[in-house]
């Protein structure tokens, strides 16, 4: 069962209340592209799609002594491709990535004195073949169905991960460090939006700056 199904209010906070923080955090990243309305619209569209290669989005929400992480990452950032695995090597890369994502202690480090215990993970992705036969026919008839081909292959491969922690001393949660860049080096930046007792905060982490102070 998805964590979001269990903690609806907390997930609404992640997906709704954090929007304004997320928008503000990304405003500077798109500043150079806001010289005309067309480019500004394109930047907003990319943000709403939450799918920019090299950029992973992470929302963190606190509810009492519970802490919820929600990560959205392009397939290219996680496994280096955005389609269903085409051979055994890619299948192994995908399996390894899912295994890593299911172990949040490899992804985030929380202060020991916050006494946080990992409780649940929910990892999903859409890098699958729903119908290999139809896909083969679709490729074969490319010249006759160019519009459909573009629509089918325009879909973005994406990963989603949700983690839930219980923290006995959550007031001591003063920072969060990520090792995401070590495991998934295709990522250039991770945007963080936090909502909790400490208020709202937004930050951008990079391989050289991987700690958010709360």
GROMACS .gro file of C-alpha atoms in nm:
model
  214
    1UNK     CA    1   0.000   0.000   0.000
    2UNK     CA    2   0.130   0.345  -0.088
    3UNK     CA    3   0.237   0.564   0.200
    4UNK     CA    4   0.018   0.835   0.050
    5UNK     CA    5  -0.287   0.615   0.092
    6UNK     CA    6  -0.206   0.582   0.461
    7UNK     CA    7  -0.124   0.944   0.533
    8UNK     CA    8  -0.346   1.145   0.303
    9UNK     CA    9  -0.318   1.474   0.487
   10UNK     CA   10   0.058   1.454   0.499
   11UNK     CA   11   0.075   1.381   0.128
   12UNK     CA   12  -0.156   1.670   0.052
   13UNK     CA   13   0.090   1.889   0.237
   14UNK     CA   14   0.374   1.754   0.025
   15UNK     CA   15   0.196   1.791  -0.308
   16UNK     CA   16  -0.006   2.105  -0.235
   17UNK     CA   17   0.132   2.335   0.032
   18UNK     CA   18   0.488   2.299  -0.091
   19UNK     CA   19   0.403   2.424  -0.440
   20UNK     CA   20   0.471   2.788  -0.358
   21UNK     CA   21   0.802   2.696  -0.195
   22UNK     CA   22   0.899   2.481  -0.492
   23UNK     CA   23   0.812   2.753  -0.739
   24UNK     CA   24   1.020   3.009  -0.550
   25UNK     CA   25   1.315   2.771  -0.523
   26UNK     CA   26   1.321   2.719  -0.899
   27UNK     CA   27   1.257   3.081  -0.996
   28UNK     CA   28   1.625   3.171  -0.992
   29UNK     CA   29   1.715   2.862  -1.194
   30UNK     CA   30   1.494   2.986  -1.479
   31UNK     CA   31   1.576   3.357  -1.443
   32UNK     CA   32   1.782   3.369  -1.758
   33UNK     CA   33   1.496   3.216  -1.955
   34UNK     CA   34   1.230   3.465  -1.847
   35UNK     CA   35   1.307   3.741  -2.095
   36UNK     CA   36   0.991   3.672  -2.293
   37UNK     CA   37   0.658   3.510  -2.223
   38UNK     CA   38   0.721   3.210  -2.445
   39UNK     CA   39   1.039   3.106  -2.266
   40UNK     CA   40   0.880   3.175  -1.927
   41UNK     CA   41   0.588   2.952  -2.016
   42UNK     CA   42   0.826   2.676  -2.123
   43UNK     CA   43   1.012   2.697  -1.791
   44UNK     CA   44   0.687   2.676  -1.595
   45UNK     CA   45   0.578   2.381  -1.807
   46UNK     CA   46   0.899   2.196  -1.733
   47UNK     CA   47   0.858   2.266  -1.363
   48UNK     CA   48   0.500   2.144  -1.350
   49UNK     CA   49   0.602   1.828  -1.532
   50UNK     CA   50   0.867   1.775  -1.263
   51UNK     CA   51   1.085   1.616  -1.529
   52UNK     CA   52   1.410   1.789  -1.618
   53UNK     CA   53   1.707   1.565  -1.693
   54UNK     CA   54   1.974   1.601  -1.428
   55UNK     CA   55   1.726   1.735  -1.171
   56UNK     CA   56   1.558   1.529  -0.900
   57UNK     CA   57   1.275   1.672  -0.691
   58UNK     CA   58   1.236   1.582  -0.326
   59UNK     CA   59   0.956   1.691  -0.093
   60UNK     CA   60   0.994   1.639   0.282
   61UNK     CA   61   0.704   1.682   0.522
   62UNK     CA   62   0.688   1.648   0.899
   63UNK     CA   63   0.371   1.549   1.083
   64UNK     CA   64   0.429   1.522   1.457
   65UNK     CA   65   0.700   1.261   1.503
   66UNK     CA   66   0.662   1.128   1.148
   67UNK     CA   67   0.881   1.230   0.857
   68UNK     CA   68   0.781   1.165   0.495
   69UNK     CA   69   1.009   1.187   0.191
   70UNK     CA   70   0.874   1.194  -0.164
   71UNK     CA   71   1.121   1.175  -0.454
   72UNK     CA   72   1.050   1.216  -0.825
   73UNK     CA   73   1.340   1.138  -1.057
   74UNK     CA   74   1.378   1.105  -1.435
   75UNK     CA   75   1.472   0.757  -1.546
   76UNK     CA   76   1.784   0.895  -1.712
   77UNK     CA   77   1.907   1.019  -1.375
   78UNK     CA   78   1.857   0.684  -1.204
   79UNK     CA   79   1.950   0.423  -1.465
   80UNK     CA   80   2.074   0.624  -1.763
   81UNK     CA   81   1.775   0.550  -1.987
   82UNK     CA   82   1.402   0.626  -1.998
   83UNK     CA   83   1.258   0.317  -2.162
   84UNK     CA   84   1.197  -0.044  -2.069
   85UNK     CA   85   1.521  -0.244  -2.042
   86UNK     CA   86   1.632  -0.370  -2.383
   87UNK     CA   87   1.881  -0.633  -2.268
   88UNK     CA   88   2.000  -0.822  -1.962
   89UNK     CA   89   2.253  -0.554  -1.875
   90UNK     CA   90   1.985  -0.285  -1.857
   91UNK     CA   91   1.758  -0.519  -1.661
   92UNK     CA   92   2.035  -0.561  -1.405
   93UNK     CA   93   2.094  -0.185  -1.385
   94UNK     CA   94   1.722  -0.133  -1.324
   95UNK     CA   95   1.708  -0.405  -1.059
   96UNK     CA   96   2.009  -0.258  -0.878
   97UNK     CA   97   1.855   0.090  -0.886
   98UNK     CA   98   1.525  -0.033  -0.741
   99UNK     CA   99   1.715  -0.221  -0.469
  100UNK     CA  100   1.908   0.095  -0.378
  101UNK     CA  101   1.595   0.310  -0.377
  102UNK     CA  102   1.425   0.065  -0.144
  103UNK     CA  103   1.698   0.129   0.113
  104UNK     CA  104   1.657   0.495   0.216
  105UNK     CA  105   1.948   0.467   0.459
  106UNK     CA  106   2.166   0.462   0.147
  107UNK     CA  107   1.998   0.778   0.020
  108UNK     CA  108   1.962   1.000   0.329
  109UNK     CA  109   2.147   1.046   0.656
  110UNK     CA  110   1.952   1.190   0.949
  111UNK     CA  111   2.108   1.317   1.276
  112UNK     CA  112   2.153   1.033   1.524
  113UNK     CA  113   2.014   1.239   1.813
  114UNK     CA  114   1.682   1.276   1.625
  115UNK     CA  115   1.638   0.900   1.686
  116UNK     CA  116   1.468   0.839   1.352
  117UNK     CA  117   1.367   0.485   1.259
  118UNK     CA  118   1.284   0.390   0.902
  119UNK     CA  119   0.934   0.240   0.881
  120UNK     CA  120   0.825   0.202   0.520
  121UNK     CA  121   0.930   0.254   0.159
  122UNK     CA  122   0.727   0.263  -0.159
  123UNK     CA  123   0.923   0.266  -0.489
  124UNK     CA  124   0.773   0.263  -0.838
  125UNK     CA  125   0.872   0.337  -1.197
  126UNK     CA  126   0.720   0.323  -1.545
  127UNK     CA  127   1.013   0.172  -1.736
  128UNK     CA  128   0.812  -0.130  -1.843
  129UNK     CA  129   0.678  -0.279  -2.165
  130UNK     CA  130   0.300  -0.299  -2.141
  131UNK     CA  131   0.263  -0.476  -2.472
  132UNK     CA  132   0.576  -0.586  -2.657
  133UNK     CA  133   0.379  -0.706  -2.961
  134UNK     CA  134   0.196  -0.377  -3.009
  135UNK     CA  135   0.517  -0.185  -2.956
  136UNK     CA  136   0.690  -0.389  -3.226
  137UNK     CA  137   0.405  -0.328  -3.473
  138UNK     CA  138   0.406   0.035  -3.378
  139UNK     CA  139   0.777   0.064  -3.460
  140UNK     CA  140   0.722  -0.125  -3.789
  141UNK     CA  141   0.442   0.107  -3.899
  142UNK     CA  142   0.629   0.421  -3.807
  143UNK     CA  143   0.583   0.590  -4.143
  144UNK     CA  144   0.206   0.542  -4.131
  145UNK     CA  145   0.149   0.639  -3.770
  146UNK     CA  146   0.404   0.907  -3.704
  147UNK     CA  147   0.172   1.099  -3.472
  148UNK     CA  148   0.101   0.795  -3.257
  149UNK     CA  149   0.469   0.705  -3.254
  150UNK     CA  150   0.561   1.047  -3.124
  151UNK     CA  151   0.294   1.029  -2.857
  152UNK     CA  152   0.399   0.681  -2.741
  153UNK     CA  153   0.770   0.752  -2.730
  154UNK     CA  154   0.726   1.102  -2.589
  155UNK     CA  155   0.636   0.952  -2.253
  156UNK     CA  156   0.898   1.016  -1.989
  157UNK     CA  157   1.047   0.729  -1.792
  158UNK     CA  158   1.031   0.821  -1.426
  159UNK     CA  159   1.094   0.687  -1.076
  160UNK     CA  160   0.899   0.769  -0.762
  161UNK     CA  161   1.009   0.686  -0.408
  162UNK     CA  162   0.838   0.754  -0.077
  163UNK     CA  163   0.995   0.695   0.264
  164UNK     CA  164   0.843   0.718   0.608
  165UNK     CA  165   1.038   0.759   0.931
  166UNK     CA  166   0.935   0.776   1.295
  167UNK     CA  167   1.157   1.011   1.498
  168UNK     CA  168   1.147   0.993   1.878
  169UNK     CA  169   1.332   1.323   1.912
  170UNK     CA  170   1.231   1.502   1.593
  171UNK     CA  171   1.306   1.842   1.749
  172UNK     CA  172   1.673   1.749   1.703
  173UNK     CA  173   1.627   1.712   1.327
  174UNK     CA  174   1.837   2.011   1.227
  175UNK     CA  175   1.978   1.886   0.896
  176UNK     CA  176   1.943   1.617   0.630
  177UNK     CA  177   2.229   1.488   0.416
  178UNK     CA  178   2.186   1.296   0.092
  179UNK     CA  179   2.410   1.039  -0.075
  180UNK     CA  180   2.192   1.039  -0.386
  181UNK     CA  181   2.469   1.177  -0.606
  182UNK     CA  182   2.702   0.892  -0.508
  183UNK     CA  183   2.457   0.625  -0.620
  184UNK     CA  184   2.307   0.814  -0.916
  185UNK     CA  185   2.584   1.032  -1.066
  186UNK     CA  186   2.372   1.133  -1.368
  187UNK     CA  187   2.193   1.378  -1.136
  188UNK     CA  188   2.333   1.730  -1.128
  189UNK     CA  189   2.090   1.880  -0.877
  190UNK     CA  190   1.831   1.778  -0.620
  191UNK     CA  191   1.568   2.034  -0.530
  192UNK     CA  192   1.441   2.006  -0.173
  193UNK     CA  193   1.112   2.146  -0.041
  194UNK     CA  194   1.060   2.101   0.333
  195UNK     CA  195   0.745   2.159   0.539
  196UNK     CA  196   0.745   2.103   0.915
  197UNK     CA  197   0.763   2.257   1.262
  198UNK     CA  198   1.063   2.457   1.148
  199UNK     CA  199   0.843   2.615   0.879
  200UNK     CA  200   0.887   2.594   0.503
  201UNK     CA  201   1.225   2.579   0.339
  202UNK     CA  202   1.356   2.524  -0.013
  203UNK     CA  203   1.708   2.440  -0.122
  204UNK     CA  204   1.904   2.297  -0.412
  205UNK     CA  205   2.161   2.030  -0.336
  206UNK     CA  206   2.452   1.932  -0.561
  207UNK     CA  207   2.731   1.673  -0.547
  208UNK     CA  208   2.948   1.934  -0.375
  209UNK     CA  209   2.677   2.064  -0.142
  210UNK     CA  210   2.460   1.775  -0.026
  211UNK     CA  211   2.328   1.893   0.313
  212UNK     CA  212   2.013   2.093   0.386
  213UNK     CA  213   2.002   2.278   0.718
  214UNK     CA  214   1.655   2.299   0.869
   0.00000   0.00000   0.00000
